[in-house]
XYZ file of C-alpha atoms in Angstrom:
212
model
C -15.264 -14.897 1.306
C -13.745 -12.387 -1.151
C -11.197 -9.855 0.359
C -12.435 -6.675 1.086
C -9.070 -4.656 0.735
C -10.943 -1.306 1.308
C -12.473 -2.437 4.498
C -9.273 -3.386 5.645
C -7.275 -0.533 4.795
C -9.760 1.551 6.368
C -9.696 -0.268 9.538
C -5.659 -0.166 9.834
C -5.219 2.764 7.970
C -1.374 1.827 6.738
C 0.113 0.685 4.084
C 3.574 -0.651 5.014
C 5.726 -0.564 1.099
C 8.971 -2.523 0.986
C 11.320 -1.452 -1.755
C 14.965 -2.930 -1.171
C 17.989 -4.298 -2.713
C 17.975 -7.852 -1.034
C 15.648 -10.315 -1.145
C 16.279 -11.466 2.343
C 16.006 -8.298 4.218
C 13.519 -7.460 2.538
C 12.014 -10.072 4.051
C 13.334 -9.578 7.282
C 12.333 -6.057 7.337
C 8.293 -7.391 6.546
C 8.983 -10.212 9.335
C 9.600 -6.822 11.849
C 6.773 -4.908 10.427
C 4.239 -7.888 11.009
C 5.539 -8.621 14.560
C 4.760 -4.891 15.428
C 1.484 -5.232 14.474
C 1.556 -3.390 10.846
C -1.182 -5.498 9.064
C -0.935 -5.063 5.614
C 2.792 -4.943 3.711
C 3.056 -4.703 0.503
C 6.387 -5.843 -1.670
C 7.429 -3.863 -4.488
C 8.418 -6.004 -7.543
C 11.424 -4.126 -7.959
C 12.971 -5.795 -5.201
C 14.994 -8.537 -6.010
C 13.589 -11.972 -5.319
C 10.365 -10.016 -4.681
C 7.703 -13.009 -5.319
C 10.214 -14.993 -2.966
C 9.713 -12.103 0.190
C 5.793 -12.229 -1.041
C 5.599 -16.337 -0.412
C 7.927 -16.191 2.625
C 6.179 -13.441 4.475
C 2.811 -14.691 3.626
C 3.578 -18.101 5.554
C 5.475 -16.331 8.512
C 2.483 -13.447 8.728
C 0.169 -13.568 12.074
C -3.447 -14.132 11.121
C -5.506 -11.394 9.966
C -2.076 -9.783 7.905
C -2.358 -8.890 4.596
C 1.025 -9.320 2.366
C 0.859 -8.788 -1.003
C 2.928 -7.316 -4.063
C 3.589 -3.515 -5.393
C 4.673 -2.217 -8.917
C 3.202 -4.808 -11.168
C 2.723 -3.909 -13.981
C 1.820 -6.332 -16.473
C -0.301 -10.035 -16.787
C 2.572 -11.704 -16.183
C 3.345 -9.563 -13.042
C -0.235 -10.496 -12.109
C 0.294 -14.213 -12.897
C 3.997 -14.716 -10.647
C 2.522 -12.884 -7.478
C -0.293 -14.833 -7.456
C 1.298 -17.828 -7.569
C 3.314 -16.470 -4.648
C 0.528 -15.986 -2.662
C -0.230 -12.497 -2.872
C -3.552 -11.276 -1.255
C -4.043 -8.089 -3.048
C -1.536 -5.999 -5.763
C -0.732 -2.410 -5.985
C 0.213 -0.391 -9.500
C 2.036 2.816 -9.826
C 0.098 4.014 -12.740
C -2.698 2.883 -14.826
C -1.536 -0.427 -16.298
C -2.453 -3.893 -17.779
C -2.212 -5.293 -14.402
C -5.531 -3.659 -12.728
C -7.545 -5.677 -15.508
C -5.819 -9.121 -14.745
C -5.933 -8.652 -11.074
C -9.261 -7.724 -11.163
C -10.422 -10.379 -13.279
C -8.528 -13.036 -11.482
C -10.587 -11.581 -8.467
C -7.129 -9.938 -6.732
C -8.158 -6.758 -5.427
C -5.920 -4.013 -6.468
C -4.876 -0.608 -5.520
C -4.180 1.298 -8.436
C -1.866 4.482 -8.895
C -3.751 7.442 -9.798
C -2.977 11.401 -9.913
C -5.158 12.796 -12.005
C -9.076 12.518 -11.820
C -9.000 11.032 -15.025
C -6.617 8.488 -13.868
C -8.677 7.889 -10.676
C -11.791 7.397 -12.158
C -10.153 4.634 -15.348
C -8.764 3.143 -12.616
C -12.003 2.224 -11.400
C -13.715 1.397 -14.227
C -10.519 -0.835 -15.148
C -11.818 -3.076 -11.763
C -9.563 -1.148 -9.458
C -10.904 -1.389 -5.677
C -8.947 1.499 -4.169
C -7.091 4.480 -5.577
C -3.581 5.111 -4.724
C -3.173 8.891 -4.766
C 0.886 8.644 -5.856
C 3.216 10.490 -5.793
C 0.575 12.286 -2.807
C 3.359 14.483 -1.948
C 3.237 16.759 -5.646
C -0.110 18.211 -4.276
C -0.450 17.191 -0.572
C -3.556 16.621 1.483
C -5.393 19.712 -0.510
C -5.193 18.242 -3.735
C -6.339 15.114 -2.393
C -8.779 16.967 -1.322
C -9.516 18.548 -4.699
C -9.780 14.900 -6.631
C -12.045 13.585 -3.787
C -14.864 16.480 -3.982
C -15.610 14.883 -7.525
C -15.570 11.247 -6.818
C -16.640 11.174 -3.188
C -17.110 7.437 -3.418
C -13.638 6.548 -4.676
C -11.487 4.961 -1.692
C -8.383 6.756 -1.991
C -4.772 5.712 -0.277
C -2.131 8.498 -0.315
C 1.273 7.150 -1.297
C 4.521 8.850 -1.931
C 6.474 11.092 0.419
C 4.192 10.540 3.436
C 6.230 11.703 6.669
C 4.736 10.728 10.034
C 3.853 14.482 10.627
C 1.641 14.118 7.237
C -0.649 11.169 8.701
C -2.923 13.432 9.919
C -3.559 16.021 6.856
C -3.701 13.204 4.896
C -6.559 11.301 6.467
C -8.307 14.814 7.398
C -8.689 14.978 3.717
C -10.206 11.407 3.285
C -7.993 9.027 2.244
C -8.907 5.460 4.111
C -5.037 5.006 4.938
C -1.264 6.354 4.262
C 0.576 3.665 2.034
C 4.417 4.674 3.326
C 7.692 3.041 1.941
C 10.773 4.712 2.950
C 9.965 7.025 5.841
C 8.599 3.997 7.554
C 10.888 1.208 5.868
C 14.460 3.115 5.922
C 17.604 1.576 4.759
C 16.012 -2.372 6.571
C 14.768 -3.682 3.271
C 18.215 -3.336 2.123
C 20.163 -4.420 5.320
C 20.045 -1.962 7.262
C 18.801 -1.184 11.334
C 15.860 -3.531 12.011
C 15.815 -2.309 15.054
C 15.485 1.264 14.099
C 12.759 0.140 11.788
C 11.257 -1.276 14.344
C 10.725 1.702 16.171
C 9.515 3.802 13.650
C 6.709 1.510 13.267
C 5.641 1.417 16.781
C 5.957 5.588 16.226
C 3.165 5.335 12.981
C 1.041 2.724 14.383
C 0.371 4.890 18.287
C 0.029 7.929 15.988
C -2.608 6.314 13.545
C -4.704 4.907 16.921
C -4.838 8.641 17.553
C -8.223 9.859 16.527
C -8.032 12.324 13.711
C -8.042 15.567 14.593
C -10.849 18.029 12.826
């Protein structure tokens, strides 16, 4: 049965984006986000080793995780993180990659800010939008690209505090993909333990419902 990325994103409503400097805590820092109970981590490809973290998280992930790979860019991006394993890729722009993915049957968030962006995205096979950077216009002009396309699944990404959660999903994206707020310094070393914390902090404030 095909992945439903949207459905899944909607029901967790978090993106968890590691972006580090080591390939080994970056995977140490996904191994902490899965055993809190974040359910979806992407990798960025921009991490060293990156495809490496996507295979080695993938076989340590409890079921019903979703790991997969961030910033590709190209076919050949496409081709190395699926052969890792990746479940689903994410794009920072509208790129080759959302194509390939697509027609390789990966689903694919792809990195929009414009409505024009959003809606080639789509056409290009993209199943989900990601609003990025989010923070340039904040939940209102999320708001503003959504009245348009009310059917587009959008994910905001990019400068998404923990105190943003809420305007964010008030203004219909599905979920909050969050890298460094979240992820800190531990995808390059640094306090797993902290991180750990501050994903118990996102994931009680996401079971919150959202408030009108």
């Amino acid at each position: 049965m095909p992945l439903d990325l949207v459905a899944e994103l909607t029901a967790t409503r978090i993106l968890a984006v590691i972006r580090g400097t080591d390939t080994d805590a970056a995977i140490a820092a996904g191994t902490a986000l899965l055993d809190e109970g974040v359910r979806i981590v992407e990798v960025a490809l921009t991490t060293p080793g990156a495809a490496r973290a996507v295979e080695a998280l993938r076989a340590a992930a409890p079921a019903g995780s979703l790991v997969g790979a961030g910033t590709v860019l190209t076919t050949a991006d496409v081709a190395d993180v699926a052969a890792a394993g990746a479940q689903f890729v994410v794009t920072p722009a509208v790129v080759e990659s959302i194509a390939e993915a697509a027609r390789r049957g990966l689903p694919v968030a792809a990195g929009a800010l414009t409505p024009t962006e959003a809606y080639t995205a789509m056409r290009l096979g993209a199943s989900a939008v990601k609003l990025f950077p989010a923070s340039v216009g904040g939940p209102a002009y999320l708001k503003a690209v959504r009245d348009p396309f009310p059917d587009i699944p959008f994910v905001a990404v990019g400068g998404v505090g923990l105190a943003d959660v809420p305007g964010y999903l008030r203004a219909g994206a599905i979920a909050v993909g969050v890298g460094g707020p979240l992820v800190g310094d531990a995808a390059s070393g640094g306090d797993l333990t902290a991180l750990r914390e501050r994903a118990r902090t996102y994931l009680a404030a996401l079971a919150e419902p959202v408030p009108a």
